[in-house]
Amino acid sequence: LCQKRMVSLDGRCHSYGAGDDGFVPGEGVGTVVLKPLRRALEDGDRIYGVIRASAYDHAGRSNGYSAPNPNAQASLITRTLQKAGIHPESISYIEGHGTGTQLGDSIEIAALTKAFQQQTAKKQFCPIGCVKSNIGHSESAAGVAGLAKVLLQMRHRKLVPSIHSEELNPNIELESSPFYVQHALSEWNAPAGEPRRALINSFGAGGVNACLVVEEPPQTALVQEGRES
């Protein structure tokens, strides 16, 4: 990793931030229990979130082992949104891959922008963050770590700051994109008539891409749990 200049020099993961010279290796294990929503409601389970759609693929040829393919990423994100049957403007948070590398972060934002702008010209309406800035890059556990963060934010109806990004990566064109980096603790407010809904974007060295659309449980589940406000 050092020979390929993939590791952060200052020991911090600057997801989408300036100084993003590499990632911080981390370790983690994550487990989720999957169940059809109808059965979970019938059984009175505590439901943390609903997977609206998922997709994965391989990026194919790129400029190198650690270089993502933006067109392949954009195509997968678009396909996931289509499977979910939702408009991009209904997404109210993105948990990005955010490795903290100049190339990876800028390509990811470009891919997300390309996918979203197929249906919307709206600018900077959707916050983006990354748990890697907190816990490092746990590689094979990175995707499930992002899912855990999204589910906890849904449960508390809060968006937490994505740290080490106060000064943004100058190579990322956020002003002309649909996104802004979440820099403070705030309420998670969804568009009118929509549930809180997140897109989780993940990819890996070697070319794999994965994407999830997750939304908060239906109100019937929240009532069962005694959380209706």
PDB file of C-alpha atoms in Angstrom:
ATOM      1  CA  LEU A   1       0.000   0.000   0.000  1.00  0.00           C
ATOM      2  CA  CYS A   2       2.859   2.378   0.799  1.00  0.00           C
ATOM      3  CA  GLN A   3       4.566   1.614  -2.517  1.00  0.00           C
ATOM      4  CA  LYS A   4       1.339   2.470  -4.328  1.00  0.00           C
ATOM      5  CA  ARG A   5       1.012   5.670  -2.216  1.00  0.00           C
ATOM      6  CA  MET A   6      -2.457   4.631  -1.041  1.00  0.00           C
ATOM      7  CA  VAL A   7      -1.955   5.254   2.715  1.00  0.00           C
ATOM      8  CA  SER A   8      -2.528   8.592   4.469  1.00  0.00           C
ATOM      9  CA  LEU A   9       0.647  10.369   5.535  1.00  0.00           C
ATOM     10  CA  ASP A  10      -0.875  12.068   8.594  1.00  0.00           C
ATOM     11  CA  GLY A  11      -2.859   9.106   9.942  1.00  0.00           C
ATOM     12  CA  ARG A  12      -6.249  10.635   9.150  1.00  0.00           C
ATOM     13  CA  CYS A  13      -8.770   9.804   6.470  1.00  0.00           C
ATOM     14  CA  HIS A  14      -9.762  13.070   4.770  1.00  0.00           C
ATOM     15  CA  SER A  15     -12.874  11.887   2.937  1.00  0.00           C
ATOM     16  CA  TYR A  16     -13.720  14.639   0.401  1.00  0.00           C
ATOM     17  CA  GLY A  17     -11.317  16.972   2.203  1.00  0.00           C
ATOM     18  CA  ALA A  18      -8.103  18.709   1.247  1.00  0.00           C
ATOM     19  CA  GLY A  19      -4.977  16.766   2.101  1.00  0.00           C
ATOM     20  CA  ASP A  20      -6.621  13.552   0.990  1.00  0.00           C
ATOM     21  CA  ASP A  21      -3.376  11.798   0.204  1.00  0.00           C
ATOM     22  CA  GLY A  22      -4.550   8.310   1.144  1.00  0.00           C
ATOM     23  CA  PHE A  23      -6.713   6.191   3.413  1.00  0.00           C
ATOM     24  CA  VAL A  24      -6.230   4.872   6.949  1.00  0.00           C
ATOM     25  CA  PRO A  25      -6.486   1.082   7.262  1.00  0.00           C
ATOM     26  CA  GLY A  26      -9.153  -0.054   9.726  1.00  0.00           C
ATOM     27  CA  GLU A  27     -10.672  -3.300  10.937  1.00  0.00           C
ATOM     28  CA  GLY A  28     -14.298  -4.207  11.446  1.00  0.00           C
ATOM     29  CA  VAL A  29     -17.010  -6.828  11.339  1.00  0.00           C
ATOM     30  CA  GLY A  30     -20.652  -6.118  10.598  1.00  0.00           C
ATOM     31  CA  THR A  31     -23.744  -8.318  10.617  1.00  0.00           C
ATOM     32  CA  VAL A  32     -27.282  -7.562   9.510  1.00  0.00           C
ATOM     33  CA  VAL A  33     -30.390  -9.744   9.582  1.00  0.00           C
ATOM     34  CA  LEU A  34     -32.395  -9.587   6.364  1.00  0.00           C
ATOM     35  CA  LYS A  35     -36.088 -10.420   6.288  1.00  0.00           C
ATOM     36  CA  PRO A  36     -38.970  -9.640   3.929  1.00  0.00           C
ATOM     37  CA  LEU A  37     -40.692  -6.478   5.151  1.00  0.00           C
ATOM     38  CA  ARG A  38     -44.129  -8.130   5.266  1.00  0.00           C
ATOM     39  CA  ARG A  39     -42.858 -10.895   7.543  1.00  0.00           C
ATOM     40  CA  ALA A  40     -40.959  -8.469   9.763  1.00  0.00           C
ATOM     41  CA  LEU A  41     -44.131  -6.405  10.244  1.00  0.00           C
ATOM     42  CA  GLU A  42     -46.212  -9.509  10.941  1.00  0.00           C
ATOM     43  CA  ASP A  43     -43.676 -10.720  13.518  1.00  0.00           C
ATOM     44  CA  GLY A  44     -43.424  -7.338  15.237  1.00  0.00           C
ATOM     45  CA  ASP A  45     -39.673  -7.114  14.645  1.00  0.00           C
ATOM     46  CA  ARG A  46     -37.636  -4.015  15.347  1.00  0.00           C
ATOM     47  CA  ILE A  47     -36.967  -2.757  11.827  1.00  0.00           C
ATOM     48  CA  TYR A  48     -33.958  -0.498  11.389  1.00  0.00           C
ATOM     49  CA  GLY A  49     -34.355   0.159   7.684  1.00  0.00           C
ATOM     50  CA  VAL A  50     -35.773  -1.105   4.412  1.00  0.00           C
ATOM     51  CA  ILE A  51     -33.544  -1.957   1.447  1.00  0.00           C
ATOM     52  CA  ARG A  52     -35.390  -0.420  -1.474  1.00  0.00           C
ATOM     53  CA  ALA A  53     -32.911  -1.626  -4.116  1.00  0.00           C
ATOM     54  CA  SER A  54     -29.404  -2.966  -4.503  1.00  0.00           C
ATOM     55  CA  ALA A  55     -27.003  -3.658  -7.342  1.00  0.00           C
ATOM     56  CA  TYR A  56     -23.381  -4.531  -7.931  1.00  0.00           C
ATOM     57  CA  ASP A  57     -21.053  -5.126 -10.858  1.00  0.00           C
ATOM     58  CA  HIS A  58     -17.425  -5.007 -11.939  1.00  0.00           C
ATOM     59  CA  ALA A  59     -16.035  -1.834 -13.456  1.00  0.00           C
ATOM     60  CA  GLY A  60     -14.025  -3.565 -16.160  1.00  0.00           C
ATOM     61  CA  ARG A  61     -10.922  -1.965 -17.594  1.00  0.00           C
ATOM     62  CA  SER A  62      -9.632   1.212 -15.911  1.00  0.00           C
ATOM     63  CA  ASN A  63      -6.386   3.159 -15.614  1.00  0.00           C
ATOM     64  CA  GLY A  64      -5.020   0.870 -12.902  1.00  0.00           C
ATOM     65  CA  TYR A  65      -5.775  -1.542 -10.080  1.00  0.00           C
ATOM     66  CA  SER A  66      -6.651   1.246  -7.630  1.00  0.00           C
ATOM     67  CA  ALA A  67      -8.250   3.580 -10.216  1.00  0.00           C
ATOM     68  CA  PRO A  68     -12.089   3.508 -10.255  1.00  0.00           C
ATOM     69  CA  ASN A  69     -14.046   3.679 -13.499  1.00  0.00           C
ATOM     70  CA  PRO A  70     -16.432   6.676 -13.242  1.00  0.00           C
ATOM     71  CA  ASN A  71     -18.652   5.581 -16.126  1.00  0.00           C
ATOM     72  CA  ALA A  72     -19.175   2.128 -14.621  1.00  0.00           C
ATOM     73  CA  GLN A  73     -19.978   3.684 -11.244  1.00  0.00           C
ATOM     74  CA  ALA A  74     -22.461   6.126 -12.766  1.00  0.00           C
ATOM     75  CA  SER A  75     -24.147   3.323 -14.704  1.00  0.00           C
ATOM     76  CA  LEU A  76     -24.545   1.200 -11.558  1.00  0.00           C
ATOM     77  CA  ILE A  77     -25.931   4.114  -9.505  1.00  0.00           C
ATOM     78  CA  THR A  78     -28.411   4.876 -12.277  1.00  0.00           C
ATOM     79  CA  ARG A  79     -29.495   1.235 -12.415  1.00  0.00           C
ATOM     80  CA  THR A  80     -29.999   1.120  -8.647  1.00  0.00           C
ATOM     81  CA  LEU A  81     -32.200   4.228  -8.709  1.00  0.00           C
ATOM     82  CA  GLN A  82     -34.228   2.716 -11.544  1.00  0.00           C
ATOM     83  CA  LYS A  83     -34.676  -0.563  -9.627  1.00  0.00           C
ATOM     84  CA  ALA A  84     -35.832   1.429  -6.608  1.00  0.00           C
ATOM     85  CA  GLY A  85     -38.293   3.369  -8.775  1.00  0.00           C
ATOM     86  CA  ILE A  86     -37.376   6.693  -7.175  1.00  0.00           C
ATOM     87  CA  HIS A  87     -36.270  10.149  -8.284  1.00  0.00           C
ATOM     88  CA  PRO A  88     -32.788  11.312  -7.204  1.00  0.00           C
ATOM     89  CA  GLU A  89     -34.303  14.346  -5.462  1.00  0.00           C
ATOM     90  CA  SER A  90     -36.002  11.955  -3.007  1.00  0.00           C
ATOM     91  CA  ILE A  91     -32.551  10.933  -1.706  1.00  0.00           C
ATOM     92  CA  SER A  92     -31.816  13.001   1.404  1.00  0.00           C
ATOM     93  CA  TYR A  93     -28.409  11.586   2.337  1.00  0.00           C
ATOM     94  CA  ILE A  94     -25.535   9.792   0.629  1.00  0.00           C
ATOM     95  CA  GLU A  95     -23.072   7.616   2.484  1.00  0.00           C
ATOM     96  CA  GLY A  96     -20.195   7.743   0.067  1.00  0.00           C
ATOM     97  CA  HIS A  97     -17.186   5.502  -0.359  1.00  0.00           C
ATOM     98  CA  GLY A  98     -14.849   8.426   0.433  1.00  0.00           C
ATOM     99  CA  THR A  99     -11.498   6.662   0.605  1.00  0.00           C
ATOM    100  CA  GLY A 100      -9.641   9.915   1.168  1.00  0.00           C
ATOM    101  CA  THR A 101      -7.604   9.671  -2.013  1.00  0.00           C
ATOM    102  CA  GLN A 102      -7.564  12.544  -4.484  1.00  0.00           C
ATOM    103  CA  LEU A 103      -8.335  10.305  -7.442  1.00  0.00           C
ATOM    104  CA  GLY A 104     -10.977   8.095  -5.796  1.00  0.00           C
ATOM    105  CA  ASP A 105     -12.933  10.914  -4.120  1.00  0.00           C
ATOM    106  CA  SER A 106     -13.064  13.117  -7.204  1.00  0.00           C
ATOM    107  CA  ILE A 107     -14.084  10.223  -9.457  1.00  0.00           C
ATOM    108  CA  GLU A 108     -16.812   9.171  -7.017  1.00  0.00           C
ATOM    109  CA  ILE A 109     -18.395  12.639  -6.937  1.00  0.00           C
ATOM    110  CA  ALA A 110     -18.165  12.808 -10.739  1.00  0.00           C
ATOM    111  CA  ALA A 111     -19.923   9.436 -11.045  1.00  0.00           C
ATOM    112  CA  LEU A 112     -22.679  10.347  -8.565  1.00  0.00           C
ATOM    113  CA  THR A 113     -23.169  13.691 -10.323  1.00  0.00           C
ATOM    114  CA  LYS A 114     -23.450  12.045 -13.720  1.00  0.00           C
ATOM    115  CA  ALA A 115     -26.061   9.601 -12.421  1.00  0.00           C
ATOM    116  CA  PHE A 116     -28.148  12.230 -10.609  1.00  0.00           C
ATOM    117  CA  GLN A 117     -27.993  14.814 -13.393  1.00  0.00           C
ATOM    118  CA  GLN A 118     -29.716  12.434 -15.766  1.00  0.00           C
ATOM    119  CA  GLN A 119     -32.911  13.357 -13.895  1.00  0.00           C
ATOM    120  CA  THR A 120     -32.248  16.616 -12.065  1.00  0.00           C
ATOM    121  CA  ALA A 121     -30.387  19.887 -12.573  1.00  0.00           C
ATOM    122  CA  LYS A 122     -30.800  20.906  -8.917  1.00  0.00           C
ATOM    123  CA  LYS A 123     -27.555  21.895  -7.184  1.00  0.00           C
ATOM    124  CA  GLN A 124     -26.277  21.071  -3.699  1.00  0.00           C
ATOM    125  CA  PHE A 125     -29.504  19.694  -2.267  1.00  0.00           C
ATOM    126  CA  CYS A 126     -28.172  16.376  -0.951  1.00  0.00           C
ATOM    127  CA  PRO A 127     -25.650  15.949   1.915  1.00  0.00           C
ATOM    128  CA  ILE A 128     -22.853  13.413   1.587  1.00  0.00           C
ATOM    129  CA  GLY A 129     -20.545  11.968   4.225  1.00  0.00           C
ATOM    130  CA  CYS A 130     -18.359   8.962   4.925  1.00  0.00           C
ATOM    131  CA  VAL A 131     -17.766   6.853   8.036  1.00  0.00           C
ATOM    132  CA  LYS A 132     -14.177   6.178   6.910  1.00  0.00           C
ATOM    133  CA  SER A 133     -13.208   9.583   8.286  1.00  0.00           C
ATOM    134  CA  ASN A 134     -14.170   8.206  11.736  1.00  0.00           C
ATOM    135  CA  ILE A 135     -13.000   4.591  11.685  1.00  0.00           C
ATOM    136  CA  GLY A 136     -10.698   4.254   8.679  1.00  0.00           C
ATOM    137  CA  HIS A 137     -11.108   1.982   5.679  1.00  0.00           C
ATOM    138  CA  SER A 138     -12.043  -1.485   6.913  1.00  0.00           C
ATOM    139  CA  GLU A 139     -11.859  -2.795   3.328  1.00  0.00           C
ATOM    140  CA  SER A 140     -14.118  -5.903   3.161  1.00  0.00           C
ATOM    141  CA  ALA A 141     -16.192  -4.494   6.073  1.00  0.00           C
ATOM    142  CA  ALA A 142     -16.335  -0.950   4.680  1.00  0.00           C
ATOM    143  CA  GLY A 143     -19.721  -1.318   3.006  1.00  0.00           C
ATOM    144  CA  VAL A 144     -21.496  -2.757   6.032  1.00  0.00           C
ATOM    145  CA  ALA A 145     -19.903  -0.038   8.200  1.00  0.00           C
ATOM    146  CA  GLY A 146     -21.529   2.570   5.965  1.00  0.00           C
ATOM    147  CA  LEU A 147     -24.852   0.743   6.220  1.00  0.00           C
ATOM    148  CA  ALA A 148     -24.610   0.705  10.029  1.00  0.00           C
ATOM    149  CA  LYS A 149     -23.979   4.451  10.048  1.00  0.00           C
ATOM    150  CA  VAL A 150     -27.000   5.108   7.828  1.00  0.00           C
ATOM    151  CA  LEU A 151     -29.286   2.934   9.988  1.00  0.00           C
ATOM    152  CA  LEU A 152     -28.142   4.656  13.197  1.00  0.00           C
ATOM    153  CA  GLN A 153     -28.721   8.072  11.626  1.00  0.00           C
ATOM    154  CA  MET A 154     -32.206   6.975  10.586  1.00  0.00           C
ATOM    155  CA  ARG A 155     -32.959   5.713  14.067  1.00  0.00           C
ATOM    156  CA  HIS A 156     -31.936   9.012  15.666  1.00  0.00           C
ATOM    157  CA  ARG A 157     -33.158  11.153  12.739  1.00  0.00           C
ATOM    158  CA  LYS A 158     -29.844  13.011  12.762  1.00  0.00           C
ATOM    159  CA  LEU A 159     -27.025  13.518  10.268  1.00  0.00           C
ATOM    160  CA  VAL A 160     -23.563  13.467  11.811  1.00  0.00           C
ATOM    161  CA  PRO A 161     -20.576  15.468  10.558  1.00  0.00           C
ATOM    162  CA  SER A 162     -18.092  13.960   8.143  1.00  0.00           C
ATOM    163  CA  ILE A 163     -14.848  14.967   9.872  1.00  0.00           C
ATOM    164  CA  HIS A 164     -11.426  15.967   8.490  1.00  0.00           C
ATOM    165  CA  SER A 165     -13.110  17.692   5.533  1.00  0.00           C
ATOM    166  CA  GLU A 166     -13.538  21.277   6.733  1.00  0.00           C
ATOM    167  CA  GLU A 167     -11.301  22.341   3.858  1.00  0.00           C
ATOM    168  CA  LEU A 168     -12.695  20.593   0.812  1.00  0.00           C
ATOM    169  CA  ASN A 169     -10.701  18.740  -1.800  1.00  0.00           C
ATOM    170  CA  PRO A 170     -10.108  21.378  -4.505  1.00  0.00           C
ATOM    171  CA  ASN A 171     -10.276  18.689  -7.207  1.00  0.00           C
ATOM    172  CA  ILE A 172     -13.951  18.017  -6.468  1.00  0.00           C
ATOM    173  CA  GLU A 173     -16.497  20.261  -8.197  1.00  0.00           C
ATOM    174  CA  LEU A 174     -19.159  20.261  -5.514  1.00  0.00           C
ATOM    175  CA  GLU A 175     -20.626  23.659  -6.441  1.00  0.00           C
ATOM    176  CA  SER A 176     -21.905  22.338  -9.757  1.00  0.00           C
ATOM    177  CA  SER A 177     -22.983  18.995  -8.318  1.00  0.00           C
ATOM    178  CA  PRO A 178     -26.154  17.959  -6.446  1.00  0.00           C
ATOM    179  CA  PHE A 179     -24.108  17.435  -3.251  1.00  0.00           C
ATOM    180  CA  TYR A 180     -22.539  19.148  -0.267  1.00  0.00           C
ATOM    181  CA  VAL A 181     -20.415  17.605   2.483  1.00  0.00           C
ATOM    182  CA  GLN A 182     -22.168  17.225   5.840  1.00  0.00           C
ATOM    183  CA  HIS A 183     -20.045  19.294   8.246  1.00  0.00           C
ATOM    184  CA  ALA A 184     -22.259  19.585  11.341  1.00  0.00           C
ATOM    185  CA  LEU A 185     -24.726  17.606  13.411  1.00  0.00           C
ATOM    186  CA  SER A 186     -28.195  18.364  12.088  1.00  0.00           C
ATOM    187  CA  GLU A 187     -31.719  17.062  11.861  1.00  0.00           C
ATOM    188  CA  TRP A 188     -32.276  14.612   9.031  1.00  0.00           C
ATOM    189  CA  ASN A 189     -35.109  16.234   7.126  1.00  0.00           C
ATOM    190  CA  ALA A 190     -36.630  14.409   4.167  1.00  0.00           C
ATOM    191  CA  PRO A 191     -38.383  16.039   1.196  1.00  0.00           C
ATOM    192  CA  ALA A 192     -42.105  16.533   1.727  1.00  0.00           C
ATOM    193  CA  GLY A 193     -44.043  13.328   1.310  1.00  0.00           C
ATOM    194  CA  GLU A 194     -40.935  11.128   1.237  1.00  0.00           C
ATOM    195  CA  PRO A 195     -39.358   8.893   3.883  1.00  0.00           C
ATOM    196  CA  ARG A 196     -35.784   9.471   4.996  1.00  0.00           C
ATOM    197  CA  ARG A 197     -33.897   7.762   2.224  1.00  0.00           C
ATOM    198  CA  ALA A 198     -30.182   7.191   1.709  1.00  0.00           C
ATOM    199  CA  LEU A 199     -28.009   5.957  -1.110  1.00  0.00           C
ATOM    200  CA  ILE A 200     -24.902   4.011  -0.099  1.00  0.00           C
ATOM    201  CA  ASN A 201     -22.121   3.960  -2.681  1.00  0.00           C
ATOM    202  CA  SER A 202     -19.193   1.571  -2.366  1.00  0.00           C
ATOM    203  CA  PHE A 203     -16.403   0.358  -4.602  1.00  0.00           C
ATOM    204  CA  GLY A 204     -13.127  -1.446  -4.249  1.00  0.00           C
ATOM    205  CA  ALA A 205      -9.642  -1.735  -5.657  1.00  0.00           C
ATOM    206  CA  GLY A 206      -9.714  -4.124  -8.561  1.00  0.00           C
ATOM    207  CA  GLY A 207     -12.999  -2.843  -9.923  1.00  0.00           C
ATOM    208  CA  VAL A 208     -16.042  -3.949  -7.911  1.00  0.00           C
ATOM    209  CA  ASN A 209     -18.911  -1.442  -7.500  1.00  0.00           C
ATOM    210  CA  ALA A 210     -21.903  -1.761  -5.163  1.00  0.00           C
ATOM    211  CA  CYS A 211     -24.888   0.462  -4.414  1.00  0.00           C
ATOM    212  CA  LEU A 212     -27.839   0.350  -1.999  1.00  0.00           C
ATOM    213  CA  VAL A 213     -30.924   2.493  -1.549  1.00  0.00           C
ATOM    214  CA  VAL A 214     -32.145   2.279   2.054  1.00  0.00           C
ATOM    215  CA  GLU A 215     -35.141   4.037   3.568  1.00  0.00           C
ATOM    216  CA  GLU A 216     -36.585   4.365   7.042  1.00  0.00           C
ATOM    217  CA  PRO A 217     -39.182   1.826   8.232  1.00  0.00           C
ATOM    218  CA  PRO A 218     -42.859   2.475   7.497  1.00  0.00           C
ATOM    219  CA  GLN A 219     -44.784   4.346  10.168  1.00  0.00           C
ATOM    220  CA  THR A 220     -46.625   1.160  11.161  1.00  0.00           C
ATOM    221  CA  ALA A 221     -43.318  -0.300  12.351  1.00  0.00           C
ATOM    222  CA  LEU A 222     -42.470   2.843  14.303  1.00  0.00           C
ATOM    223  CA  VAL A 223     -45.884   2.793  15.985  1.00  0.00           C
ATOM    224  CA  GLN A 224     -45.344  -0.844  17.009  1.00  0.00           C
ATOM    225  CA  GLU A 225     -42.102   0.213  18.634  1.00  0.00           C
ATOM    226  CA  GLY A 226     -43.729   3.160  20.394  1.00  0.00           C
ATOM    227  CA  ARG A 227     -41.697   5.771  18.553  1.00  0.00           C
ATOM    228  CA  GLU A 228     -44.429   7.689  16.772  1.00  0.00           C
ATOM    229  CA  SER A 229     -44.088  11.394  17.543  1.00  0.00           C
TER     230      SER A 229
END
